[in-house]
Amino acid sequence: MPQEQISNPAQRIAIVTGGASGIGLAITGKFVQAGIQTVIIGRDPEKLRVAKEKLGPLCHAIAQDLNDLASIPALIARIAAQYGRIDILVNNAGINMKKEFADVTDEEFERIVHTNLHSVFAISREVVRIMIPQGQGNIINISSMAAQYGIPKVIAYTASKSAIEGMTKAMAVELSPMGILVNCIAPGFIATDMSAKALNGDAERKQKVFARTPLGRLGEPADIGDAALFLASPQAKYITGVVLPIDGGNSIGF
Ligand code: NDP
């Protein structure tokens, strides 16, 4: 847990779940470069340590398993007490599993939906309780192409990401009048460990991804970082409730 207090009250405070790797690490990198104090949360303390070392003093790391829903209220209360406010929440932590529909067990389905949806709800609710009295806040959810069109063998992931998009809209209509903007980024196929697992060793899937991506290449985590920084910026102050594909055109590809 970070020990230092914020000296400049105008400085914004962000939480990025899963901020120690892949897309979350890139989002945190952009936030830190923009002077935003950013708390990253993940399960692996070593991954968090390496990320913090890379990103410097504006990055703060907390090791916590967000699957433990009962621990989330105290986690958010600690962060709010430490920093005095929470301006931005990026719900980025997520897991995937590729398996044929008929072979997926109830436990496997539940595991994916628990991390990708239940934890997102629980952490968002706690953060919103801090943001409401502030009269201001910015929440960015992370969806997927799996919620834009049908992708085989990712049933639980698709269910969870489709729910995230619905929740984004429901949260936006309820919370925007209180000054809390809620948006969603739908990344296309971005070069991270997660996409490597899904695509490497599956030449047909890989070929399909490239064939329907007009820009003809995978995205970089920093592409999502730039979009998140924009959505969290004053320049995006009239944007709420949108699902923004950052996908090289994949979602509209022929
Ligand atoms: P990574 O696997 O690199 O990152 C996922 C992060 O989530 C890790 O840092 C992991 O940290 C954290 N995490 C997972 N489960 C938990 C948990 N229970 N508690 C706390 N932290 C957790 O994947 P990506 O960067 O690729 O994915 C980030 C997001 O982007 C995900 O929501 C994913 O669905 C989405 N996405 C990715 C795409 C891609 O092409 N890469 C495409 C579309 C969407 P740790 O293991 O330490 O817990």
PDB file of C-alpha atoms and ligand atoms in Angstrom:
ATOM      1  CA  MET A   1       0.000   0.000   0.000  1.00  0.00           C
ATOM      2  CA  PRO A   2       1.392   3.422  -0.890  1.00  0.00           C
ATOM      3  CA  GLN A   3       2.459   5.537   2.067  1.00  0.00           C
ATOM      4  CA  GLU A   4       2.804   8.990   0.532  1.00  0.00           C
ATOM      5  CA  GLN A   5      -0.036  11.507   0.631  1.00  0.00           C
ATOM      6  CA  ILE A   6      -1.004  13.630  -2.353  1.00  0.00           C
ATOM      7  CA  SER A   7       0.476  17.103  -1.994  1.00  0.00           C
ATOM      8  CA  ASN A   8      -1.488  18.678  -4.864  1.00  0.00           C
ATOM      9  CA  PRO A   9      -5.247  18.274  -4.349  1.00  0.00           C
ATOM     10  CA  ALA A  10      -5.854  19.167  -8.009  1.00  0.00           C
ATOM     11  CA  GLN A  11      -3.975  16.030  -9.043  1.00  0.00           C
ATOM     12  CA  ARG A  12      -6.286  13.348 -10.353  1.00  0.00           C
ATOM     13  CA  ILE A  13      -6.408   9.835  -8.882  1.00  0.00           C
ATOM     14  CA  ALA A  14      -7.091   6.797 -11.049  1.00  0.00           C
ATOM     15  CA  ILE A  15      -7.523   3.084 -10.437  1.00  0.00           C
ATOM     16  CA  VAL A  16      -6.642   0.676 -13.250  1.00  0.00           C
ATOM     17  CA  THR A  17      -7.505  -2.950 -12.513  1.00  0.00           C
ATOM     18  CA  GLY A  18      -5.106  -5.397 -14.124  1.00  0.00           C
ATOM     19  CA  GLY A  19      -2.742  -2.473 -14.602  1.00  0.00           C
ATOM     20  CA  ALA A  20       0.471  -4.493 -14.342  1.00  0.00           C
ATOM     21  CA  SER A  21       0.340  -6.113 -17.771  1.00  0.00           C
ATOM     22  CA  GLY A  22      -0.841  -5.805 -21.358  1.00  0.00           C
ATOM     23  CA  ILE A  23      -3.520  -3.211 -22.028  1.00  0.00           C
ATOM     24  CA  GLY A  24      -3.790  -2.137 -18.374  1.00  0.00           C
ATOM     25  CA  LEU A  25      -0.064  -1.444 -18.201  1.00  0.00           C
ATOM     26  CA  ALA A  26      -0.293   0.710 -21.335  1.00  0.00           C
ATOM     27  CA  ILE A  27      -3.274   2.644 -19.947  1.00  0.00           C
ATOM     28  CA  THR A  28      -1.396   3.231 -16.700  1.00  0.00           C
ATOM     29  CA  GLY A  29       1.672   4.364 -18.663  1.00  0.00           C
ATOM     30  CA  LYS A  30      -0.398   6.999 -20.486  1.00  0.00           C
ATOM     31  CA  PHE A  31      -2.074   8.148 -17.251  1.00  0.00           C
ATOM     32  CA  VAL A  32       1.230   8.478 -15.408  1.00  0.00           C
ATOM     33  CA  GLN A  33       2.759  10.406 -18.338  1.00  0.00           C
ATOM     34  CA  ALA A  34      -0.208  12.790 -18.071  1.00  0.00           C
ATOM     35  CA  GLY A  35       0.503  13.321 -14.353  1.00  0.00           C
ATOM     36  CA  ILE A  36      -2.371  11.196 -13.056  1.00  0.00           C
ATOM     37  CA  GLN A  37      -1.644   9.274  -9.821  1.00  0.00           C
ATOM     38  CA  THR A  38      -2.597   5.722 -10.748  1.00  0.00           C
ATOM     39  CA  VAL A  39      -3.268   2.773  -8.460  1.00  0.00           C
ATOM     40  CA  ILE A  40      -2.892  -0.567 -10.223  1.00  0.00           C
ATOM     41  CA  ILE A  41      -4.479  -3.736  -8.853  1.00  0.00           C
ATOM     42  CA  GLY A  42      -3.629  -7.333  -9.708  1.00  0.00           C
ATOM     43  CA  ARG A  43      -3.033 -10.700  -8.089  1.00  0.00           C
ATOM     44  CA  ASP A  44       0.663 -11.230  -8.851  1.00  0.00           C
ATOM     45  CA  PRO A  45       2.878  -9.116  -6.528  1.00  0.00           C
ATOM     46  CA  GLU A  46       5.973  -9.646  -8.671  1.00  0.00           C
ATOM     47  CA  LYS A  47       4.226  -8.412 -11.825  1.00  0.00           C
ATOM     48  CA  LEU A  48       3.000  -5.385  -9.872  1.00  0.00           C
ATOM     49  CA  ARG A  49       6.488  -4.666  -8.547  1.00  0.00           C
ATOM     50  CA  VAL A  50       8.009  -4.742 -12.030  1.00  0.00           C
ATOM     51  CA  ALA A  51       5.255  -2.481 -13.397  1.00  0.00           C
ATOM     52  CA  LYS A  52       5.666   0.030 -10.588  1.00  0.00           C
ATOM     53  CA  GLU A  53       9.419   0.078 -11.080  1.00  0.00           C
ATOM     54  CA  LYS A  54       8.897   0.774 -14.785  1.00  0.00           C
ATOM     55  CA  LEU A  55       6.240   3.463 -14.339  1.00  0.00           C
ATOM     56  CA  GLY A  56       7.753   5.416 -11.440  1.00  0.00           C
ATOM     57  CA  PRO A  57       6.442   7.355  -8.448  1.00  0.00           C
ATOM     58  CA  LEU A  58       2.992   8.218  -9.831  1.00  0.00           C
ATOM     59  CA  CYS A  59       2.181   4.494 -10.050  1.00  0.00           C
ATOM     60  CA  HIS A  60       1.063   2.689  -6.889  1.00  0.00           C
ATOM     61  CA  ALA A  61       0.492  -1.042  -6.707  1.00  0.00           C
ATOM     62  CA  ILE A  62      -1.908  -3.096  -4.616  1.00  0.00           C
ATOM     63  CA  ALA A  63      -1.926  -6.890  -4.730  1.00  0.00           C
ATOM     64  CA  GLN A  64      -5.486  -8.111  -4.409  1.00  0.00           C
ATOM     65  CA  ASP A  65      -7.632 -10.777  -6.025  1.00  0.00           C
ATOM     66  CA  LEU A  66     -10.732  -8.970  -7.291  1.00  0.00           C
ATOM     67  CA  ASN A  67     -12.570 -12.295  -7.367  1.00  0.00           C
ATOM     68  CA  ASP A  68     -12.863 -11.889  -3.600  1.00  0.00           C
ATOM     69  CA  LEU A  69     -15.922  -9.629  -3.744  1.00  0.00           C
ATOM     70  CA  ALA A  70     -16.146  -9.307   0.037  1.00  0.00           C
ATOM     71  CA  SER A  71     -12.714  -7.645   0.120  1.00  0.00           C
ATOM     72  CA  ILE A  72     -13.587  -4.916  -2.402  1.00  0.00           C
ATOM     73  CA  PRO A  73     -15.377  -2.393  -0.119  1.00  0.00           C
ATOM     74  CA  ALA A  74     -12.376  -2.238   2.239  1.00  0.00           C
ATOM     75  CA  LEU A  75      -9.971  -2.004  -0.701  1.00  0.00           C
ATOM     76  CA  ILE A  76     -11.750   1.005  -2.184  1.00  0.00           C
ATOM     77  CA  ALA A  77     -12.215   2.629   1.232  1.00  0.00           C
ATOM     78  CA  ARG A  78      -8.447   2.316   1.804  1.00  0.00           C
ATOM     79  CA  ILE A  79      -7.627   3.923  -1.537  1.00  0.00           C
ATOM     80  CA  ALA A  80     -10.121   6.759  -0.965  1.00  0.00           C
ATOM     81  CA  ALA A  81      -8.740   7.369   2.529  1.00  0.00           C
ATOM     82  CA  GLN A  82      -5.156   7.334   1.283  1.00  0.00           C
ATOM     83  CA  TYR A  83      -5.659   9.713  -1.630  1.00  0.00           C
ATOM     84  CA  GLY A  84      -8.706  11.692  -0.559  1.00  0.00           C
ATOM     85  CA  ARG A  85     -10.649  11.039  -3.789  1.00  0.00           C
ATOM     86  CA  ILE A  86     -11.034   8.741  -6.798  1.00  0.00           C
ATOM     87  CA  ASP A  87     -11.457  10.462 -10.167  1.00  0.00           C
ATOM     88  CA  ILE A  88     -11.075   7.636 -12.683  1.00  0.00           C
ATOM     89  CA  LEU A  89     -11.777   3.903 -12.617  1.00  0.00           C
ATOM     90  CA  VAL A  90     -10.697   1.692 -15.515  1.00  0.00           C
ATOM     91  CA  ASN A  91     -12.240  -1.774 -15.249  1.00  0.00           C
ATOM     92  CA  ASN A  92      -9.589  -3.546 -17.292  1.00  0.00           C
ATOM     93  CA  ALA A  93      -8.832  -6.783 -15.416  1.00  0.00           C
ATOM     94  CA  GLY A  94     -10.248  -9.734 -17.276  1.00  0.00           C
ATOM     95  CA  ILE A  95      -9.704 -13.355 -18.194  1.00  0.00           C
ATOM     96  CA  ASN A  96     -10.570 -15.466 -21.207  1.00  0.00           C
ATOM     97  CA  MET A  97     -10.965 -19.150 -21.944  1.00  0.00           C
ATOM     98  CA  LYS A  98     -11.128 -20.777 -25.368  1.00  0.00           C
ATOM     99  CA  LYS A  99     -13.099 -23.999 -25.385  1.00  0.00           C
ATOM    100  CA  GLU A 100     -15.822 -25.562 -27.484  1.00  0.00           C
ATOM    101  CA  PHE A 101     -19.307 -24.583 -26.358  1.00  0.00           C
ATOM    102  CA  ALA A 102     -20.455 -28.112 -25.497  1.00  0.00           C
ATOM    103  CA  ASP A 103     -17.368 -28.787 -23.340  1.00  0.00           C
ATOM    104  CA  VAL A 104     -17.592 -25.730 -21.078  1.00  0.00           C
ATOM    105  CA  THR A 105     -18.494 -26.684 -17.501  1.00  0.00           C
ATOM    106  CA  ASP A 106     -20.699 -24.620 -15.204  1.00  0.00           C
ATOM    107  CA  GLU A 107     -17.650 -23.942 -13.030  1.00  0.00           C
ATOM    108  CA  GLU A 108     -15.633 -22.630 -15.975  1.00  0.00           C
ATOM    109  CA  PHE A 109     -18.487 -20.414 -17.146  1.00  0.00           C
ATOM    110  CA  GLU A 110     -18.938 -19.070 -13.636  1.00  0.00           C
ATOM    111  CA  ARG A 111     -15.195 -18.400 -13.202  1.00  0.00           C
ATOM    112  CA  ILE A 112     -14.996 -16.186 -16.295  1.00  0.00           C
ATOM    113  CA  VAL A 113     -18.243 -14.320 -15.589  1.00  0.00           C
ATOM    114  CA  HIS A 114     -17.224 -13.834 -11.961  1.00  0.00           C
ATOM    115  CA  THR A 115     -13.978 -12.030 -12.835  1.00  0.00           C
ATOM    116  CA  ASN A 116     -15.175 -10.178 -15.931  1.00  0.00           C
ATOM    117  CA  LEU A 117     -18.588  -9.104 -14.667  1.00  0.00           C
ATOM    118  CA  HIS A 118     -19.317  -9.617 -10.951  1.00  0.00           C
ATOM    119  CA  SER A 119     -15.999  -8.079  -9.862  1.00  0.00           C
ATOM    120  CA  VAL A 120     -16.505  -5.151 -12.238  1.00  0.00           C
ATOM    121  CA  PHE A 121     -19.929  -4.497 -10.735  1.00  0.00           C
ATOM    122  CA  ALA A 122     -18.656  -4.714  -7.148  1.00  0.00           C
ATOM    123  CA  ILE A 123     -15.673  -2.399  -7.647  1.00  0.00           C
ATOM    124  CA  SER A 124     -17.732   0.065  -9.712  1.00  0.00           C
ATOM    125  CA  ARG A 125     -20.406   0.252  -7.007  1.00  0.00           C
ATOM    126  CA  GLU A 126     -17.823   1.010  -4.313  1.00  0.00           C
ATOM    127  CA  VAL A 127     -16.054   3.620  -6.438  1.00  0.00           C
ATOM    128  CA  VAL A 128     -19.364   5.252  -7.420  1.00  0.00           C
ATOM    129  CA  ARG A 129     -20.159   5.630  -3.698  1.00  0.00           C
ATOM    130  CA  ILE A 130     -16.990   7.763  -3.485  1.00  0.00           C
ATOM    131  CA  MET A 131     -17.676   9.620  -6.753  1.00  0.00           C
ATOM    132  CA  ILE A 132     -21.287  10.635  -5.982  1.00  0.00           C
ATOM    133  CA  PRO A 133     -20.387  13.025  -3.130  1.00  0.00           C
ATOM    134  CA  GLN A 134     -17.486  14.333  -5.261  1.00  0.00           C
ATOM    135  CA  GLY A 135     -20.078  15.211  -7.936  1.00  0.00           C
ATOM    136  CA  GLN A 136     -17.588  14.035 -10.509  1.00  0.00           C
ATOM    137  CA  GLY A 137     -15.998  10.875 -11.856  1.00  0.00           C
ATOM    138  CA  ASN A 138     -15.051   8.912 -14.913  1.00  0.00           C
ATOM    139  CA  ILE A 139     -15.494   5.173 -15.388  1.00  0.00           C
ATOM    140  CA  ILE A 140     -14.113   3.289 -18.376  1.00  0.00           C
ATOM    141  CA  ASN A 141     -15.076  -0.339 -18.915  1.00  0.00           C
ATOM    142  CA  ILE A 142     -13.232  -2.666 -21.279  1.00  0.00           C
ATOM    143  CA  SER A 143     -15.276  -4.837 -23.619  1.00  0.00           C
ATOM    144  CA  SER A 144     -14.186  -6.827 -26.672  1.00  0.00           C
ATOM    145  CA  MET A 145     -14.944  -7.685 -30.281  1.00  0.00           C
ATOM    146  CA  ALA A 146     -16.673 -10.718 -28.755  1.00  0.00           C
ATOM    147  CA  ALA A 147     -19.517  -8.340 -27.871  1.00  0.00           C
ATOM    148  CA  GLN A 148     -19.664  -6.849 -31.400  1.00  0.00           C
ATOM    149  CA  TYR A 149     -20.115 -10.065 -33.373  1.00  0.00           C
ATOM    150  CA  GLY A 150     -20.109 -13.807 -32.774  1.00  0.00           C
ATOM    151  CA  ILE A 151     -16.756 -15.483 -32.085  1.00  0.00           C
ATOM    152  CA  PRO A 152     -16.769 -19.253 -31.589  1.00  0.00           C
ATOM    153  CA  LYS A 153     -15.332 -21.038 -28.523  1.00  0.00           C
ATOM    154  CA  VAL A 154     -15.480 -18.066 -26.122  1.00  0.00           C
ATOM    155  CA  ILE A 155     -19.014 -18.385 -24.752  1.00  0.00           C
ATOM    156  CA  ALA A 156     -18.446 -17.200 -21.172  1.00  0.00           C
ATOM    157  CA  TYR A 157     -16.149 -14.382 -22.269  1.00  0.00           C
ATOM    158  CA  THR A 158     -18.745 -13.245 -24.826  1.00  0.00           C
ATOM    159  CA  ALA A 159     -21.529 -13.345 -22.242  1.00  0.00           C
ATOM    160  CA  SER A 160     -19.463 -11.305 -19.792  1.00  0.00           C
ATOM    161  CA  LYS A 161     -18.327  -8.681 -22.306  1.00  0.00           C
ATOM    162  CA  SER A 162     -21.838  -8.273 -23.754  1.00  0.00           C
ATOM    163  CA  ALA A 163     -23.054  -7.676 -20.206  1.00  0.00           C
ATOM    164  CA  ILE A 164     -20.322  -5.079 -19.666  1.00  0.00           C
ATOM    165  CA  GLU A 165     -21.631  -3.096 -22.636  1.00  0.00           C
ATOM    166  CA  GLY A 166     -25.197  -3.243 -21.315  1.00  0.00           C
ATOM    167  CA  MET A 167     -24.018  -2.236 -17.864  1.00  0.00           C
ATOM    168  CA  THR A 168     -22.089   0.699 -19.350  1.00  0.00           C
ATOM    169  CA  LYS A 169     -25.320   2.110 -20.793  1.00  0.00           C
ATOM    170  CA  ALA A 170     -27.355   1.488 -17.634  1.00  0.00           C
ATOM    171  CA  MET A 171     -24.651   3.091 -15.482  1.00  0.00           C
ATOM    172  CA  ALA A 172     -24.319   6.050 -17.858  1.00  0.00           C
ATOM    173  CA  VAL A 173     -28.007   6.980 -17.744  1.00  0.00           C
ATOM    174  CA  GLU A 174     -28.170   6.687 -13.968  1.00  0.00           C
ATOM    175  CA  LEU A 175     -24.820   8.237 -13.048  1.00  0.00           C
ATOM    176  CA  SER A 176     -24.189  10.921 -15.697  1.00  0.00           C
ATOM    177  CA  PRO A 177     -26.711  13.329 -14.107  1.00  0.00           C
ATOM    178  CA  MET A 178     -24.507  13.121 -11.001  1.00  0.00           C
ATOM    179  CA  GLY A 179     -21.413  14.117 -12.980  1.00  0.00           C
ATOM    180  CA  ILE A 180     -20.070  10.601 -13.459  1.00  0.00           C
ATOM    181  CA  LEU A 181     -19.259   9.731 -17.065  1.00  0.00           C
ATOM    182  CA  VAL A 182     -19.369   6.038 -17.956  1.00  0.00           C
ATOM    183  CA  ASN A 183     -17.945   4.750 -21.215  1.00  0.00           C
ATOM    184  CA  CYS A 184     -16.590   1.555 -22.679  1.00  0.00           C
ATOM    185  CA  ILE A 185     -13.680   0.754 -24.971  1.00  0.00           C
ATOM    186  CA  ALA A 186     -14.014  -2.299 -27.195  1.00  0.00           C
ATOM    187  CA  PRO A 187     -10.463  -3.261 -28.155  1.00  0.00           C
ATOM    188  CA  GLY A 188      -9.942  -5.191 -31.345  1.00  0.00           C
ATOM    189  CA  PHE A 189      -7.145  -7.739 -31.449  1.00  0.00           C
ATOM    190  CA  ILE A 190      -4.325  -6.184 -29.442  1.00  0.00           C
ATOM    191  CA  ALA A 191      -0.862  -7.707 -29.088  1.00  0.00           C
ATOM    192  CA  THR A 192      -0.817  -8.997 -25.478  1.00  0.00           C
ATOM    193  CA  ASP A 193      -0.390 -12.337 -23.685  1.00  0.00           C
ATOM    194  CA  MET A 194      -4.162 -12.837 -23.799  1.00  0.00           C
ATOM    195  CA  SER A 195      -4.463 -12.481 -27.586  1.00  0.00           C
ATOM    196  CA  ALA A 196      -1.291 -14.554 -28.088  1.00  0.00           C
ATOM    197  CA  LYS A 197      -2.966 -17.396 -26.170  1.00  0.00           C
ATOM    198  CA  ALA A 198      -6.114 -17.090 -28.275  1.00  0.00           C
ATOM    199  CA  LEU A 199      -4.404 -16.767 -31.661  1.00  0.00           C
ATOM    200  CA  ASN A 200      -1.040 -18.553 -31.535  1.00  0.00           C
ATOM    201  CA  GLY A 201      -1.407 -22.138 -32.633  1.00  0.00           C
ATOM    202  CA  ASP A 202      -4.728 -21.351 -34.346  1.00  0.00           C
ATOM    203  CA  ALA A 203      -3.703 -20.303 -37.847  1.00  0.00           C
ATOM    204  CA  GLU A 204      -7.281 -20.212 -39.137  1.00  0.00           C
ATOM    205  CA  ARG A 205      -8.423 -17.806 -36.404  1.00  0.00           C
ATOM    206  CA  LYS A 206      -5.373 -15.634 -36.890  1.00  0.00           C
ATOM    207  CA  GLN A 207      -5.947 -15.459 -40.635  1.00  0.00           C
ATOM    208  CA  LYS A 208      -9.590 -14.509 -40.050  1.00  0.00           C
ATOM    209  CA  VAL A 209      -8.595 -11.689 -37.701  1.00  0.00           C
ATOM    210  CA  PHE A 210      -6.186 -10.171 -40.198  1.00  0.00           C
ATOM    211  CA  ALA A 211      -8.550 -10.683 -43.148  1.00  0.00           C
ATOM    212  CA  ARG A 212     -11.317  -8.629 -41.536  1.00  0.00           C
ATOM    213  CA  THR A 213      -9.092  -5.895 -40.076  1.00  0.00           C
ATOM    214  CA  PRO A 214      -8.793  -3.070 -42.641  1.00  0.00           C
ATOM    215  CA  LEU A 215      -5.600  -1.789 -40.991  1.00  0.00           C
ATOM    216  CA  GLY A 216      -4.139  -5.273 -41.496  1.00  0.00           C
ATOM    217  CA  ARG A 217      -2.289  -5.676 -38.186  1.00  0.00           C
ATOM    218  CA  LEU A 218      -2.816  -6.226 -34.493  1.00  0.00           C
ATOM    219  CA  GLY A 219      -3.256  -3.154 -32.354  1.00  0.00           C
ATOM    220  CA  GLU A 220      -0.756  -2.089 -29.720  1.00  0.00           C
ATOM    221  CA  PRO A 221      -1.684  -1.806 -26.036  1.00  0.00           C
ATOM    222  CA  ALA A 222      -0.725   1.887 -26.273  1.00  0.00           C
ATOM    223  CA  ASP A 223      -3.557   2.413 -28.796  1.00  0.00           C
ATOM    224  CA  ILE A 224      -6.003   1.522 -26.027  1.00  0.00           C
ATOM    225  CA  GLY A 225      -4.006   3.657 -23.569  1.00  0.00           C
ATOM    226  CA  ASP A 226      -4.428   6.717 -25.818  1.00  0.00           C
ATOM    227  CA  ALA A 227      -8.191   6.133 -26.076  1.00  0.00           C
ATOM    228  CA  ALA A 228      -8.562   5.717 -22.303  1.00  0.00           C
ATOM    229  CA  LEU A 229      -6.573   8.886 -21.648  1.00  0.00           C
ATOM    230  CA  PHE A 230      -8.821  10.756 -24.086  1.00  0.00           C
ATOM    231  CA  LEU A 231     -12.034   9.441 -22.492  1.00  0.00           C
ATOM    232  CA  ALA A 232     -10.686  10.452 -19.075  1.00  0.00           C
ATOM    233  CA  SER A 233      -9.719  13.940 -20.292  1.00  0.00           C
ATOM    234  CA  PRO A 234     -11.693  17.199 -20.123  1.00  0.00           C
ATOM    235  CA  GLN A 235     -11.842  17.063 -23.950  1.00  0.00           C
ATOM    236  CA  ALA A 236     -14.262  14.123 -23.593  1.00  0.00           C
ATOM    237  CA  LYS A 237     -16.537  15.887 -21.100  1.00  0.00           C
ATOM    238  CA  TYR A 238     -19.656  15.535 -23.303  1.00  0.00           C
ATOM    239  CA  ILE A 239     -19.114  11.829 -24.000  1.00  0.00           C
ATOM    240  CA  THR A 240     -20.974   9.278 -21.918  1.00  0.00           C
ATOM    241  CA  GLY A 241     -22.550   5.872 -22.537  1.00  0.00           C
ATOM    242  CA  VAL A 242     -20.552   5.083 -25.670  1.00  0.00           C
ATOM    243  CA  VAL A 243     -18.860   1.871 -26.711  1.00  0.00           C
ATOM    244  CA  LEU A 244     -15.770   2.974 -28.618  1.00  0.00           C
ATOM    245  CA  PRO A 245     -14.146   0.321 -30.818  1.00  0.00           C
ATOM    246  CA  ILE A 246     -10.358   0.713 -31.046  1.00  0.00           C
ATOM    247  CA  ASP A 247      -9.854  -2.079 -33.494  1.00  0.00           C
ATOM    248  CA  GLY A 248      -8.212  -1.073 -36.774  1.00  0.00           C
ATOM    249  CA  GLY A 249     -11.682  -1.393 -38.325  1.00  0.00           C
ATOM    250  CA  ASN A 250     -12.112  -5.038 -37.280  1.00  0.00           C
ATOM    251  CA  SER A 251     -15.702  -4.579 -36.083  1.00  0.00           C
ATOM    252  CA  ILE A 252     -16.815  -3.203 -39.450  1.00  0.00           C
ATOM    253  CA  GLY A 253     -14.491  -5.398 -41.542  1.00  0.00           C
ATOM    254  CA  PHE A 254     -15.892  -7.404 -44.417  1.00  0.00           C
TER     255      PHE A 254
HETATM  256  P1  NDP B   1      -3.668  -9.650 -19.690  1.00  0.00           P
HETATM  257  O1  NDP B   1      -3.900 -11.084 -19.377  1.00  0.00           O
HETATM  258  O2  NDP B   1      -2.312  -9.191 -20.088  1.00  0.00           O
HETATM  259  O3  NDP B   1      -4.107  -8.739 -18.457  1.00  0.00           O
HETATM  260  C1  NDP B   1      -5.166  -9.030 -17.613  1.00  0.00           C
HETATM  261  C2  NDP B   1      -4.877  -8.379 -16.280  1.00  0.00           C
HETATM  262  O4  NDP B   1      -5.978  -8.614 -15.396  1.00  0.00           O
HETATM  263  C3  NDP B   1      -3.627  -8.942 -15.622  1.00  0.00           C
HETATM  264  O5  NDP B   1      -2.797  -7.869 -15.220  1.00  0.00           O
HETATM  265  C4  NDP B   1      -4.152  -9.707 -14.419  1.00  0.00           C
HETATM  266  O6  NDP B   1      -3.241  -9.594 -13.358  1.00  0.00           O
HETATM  267  C5  NDP B   1      -5.466  -8.978 -14.122  1.00  0.00           C
HETATM  268  N1  NDP B   1      -6.432  -9.850 -13.452  1.00  0.00           N
HETATM  269  C6  NDP B   1      -7.029 -10.951 -13.948  1.00  0.00           C
HETATM  270  N2  NDP B   1      -7.816 -11.522 -13.019  1.00  0.00           N
HETATM  271  C7  NDP B   1      -7.722 -10.751 -11.910  1.00  0.00           C
HETATM  272  C8  NDP B   1      -8.289 -10.801 -10.605  1.00  0.00           C
HETATM  273  N3  NDP B   1      -9.105 -11.798 -10.247  1.00  0.00           N
HETATM  274  N4  NDP B   1      -7.966  -9.842  -9.719  1.00  0.00           N
HETATM  275  C9  NDP B   1      -7.129  -8.839 -10.059  1.00  0.00           C
HETATM  276  N5  NDP B   1      -6.561  -8.723 -11.277  1.00  0.00           N
HETATM  277  C10 NDP B   1      -6.849  -9.664 -12.176  1.00  0.00           C
HETATM  278  O7  NDP B   1      -4.776  -9.297 -20.782  1.00  0.00           O
HETATM  279  P2  NDP B   1      -4.997  -8.026 -21.734  1.00  0.00           P
HETATM  280  O8  NDP B   1      -4.147  -6.888 -21.343  1.00  0.00           O
HETATM  281  O9  NDP B   1      -4.967  -8.521 -23.118  1.00  0.00           O
HETATM  282  O10 NDP B   1      -6.526  -7.717 -21.376  1.00  0.00           O
HETATM  283  C11 NDP B   1      -6.950  -6.592 -20.623  1.00  0.00           C
HETATM  284  C12 NDP B   1      -8.433  -6.384 -20.865  1.00  0.00           C
HETATM  285  O11 NDP B   1      -8.667  -6.121 -22.243  1.00  0.00           O
HETATM  286  C13 NDP B   1      -9.300  -7.603 -20.503  1.00  0.00           C
HETATM  287  O12 NDP B   1     -10.517  -7.165 -19.927  1.00  0.00           O
HETATM  288  C14 NDP B   1      -9.562  -8.231 -21.846  1.00  0.00           C
HETATM  289  O13 NDP B   1     -10.753  -8.970 -21.866  1.00  0.00           O
HETATM  290  C15 NDP B   1      -9.647  -7.000 -22.738  1.00  0.00           C
HETATM  291  N6  NDP B   1      -9.426  -7.271 -24.142  1.00  0.00           N
HETATM  292  C16 NDP B   1      -8.195  -7.694 -24.630  1.00  0.00           C
HETATM  293  C17 NDP B   1      -8.016  -7.886 -25.992  1.00  0.00           C
HETATM  294  C18 NDP B   1      -6.713  -8.294 -26.584  1.00  0.00           C
HETATM  295  O14 NDP B   1      -6.667  -8.481 -27.802  1.00  0.00           O
HETATM  296  N7  NDP B   1      -5.650  -8.423 -25.838  1.00  0.00           N
HETATM  297  C19 NDP B   1      -9.117  -7.702 -26.925  1.00  0.00           C
HETATM  298  C20 NDP B   1     -10.344  -7.265 -26.311  1.00  0.00           C
HETATM  299  C21 NDP B   1     -10.466  -7.066 -24.985  1.00  0.00           C
HETATM  300  P3  NDP B   1      -2.889 -10.865 -12.380  1.00  0.00           P
HETATM  301  O15 NDP B   1      -2.728 -12.049 -13.249  1.00  0.00           O
HETATM  302  O16 NDP B   1      -1.672 -10.437 -11.660  1.00  0.00           O
HETATM  303  O17 NDP B   1      -4.070 -10.959 -11.481  1.00  0.00           O
END
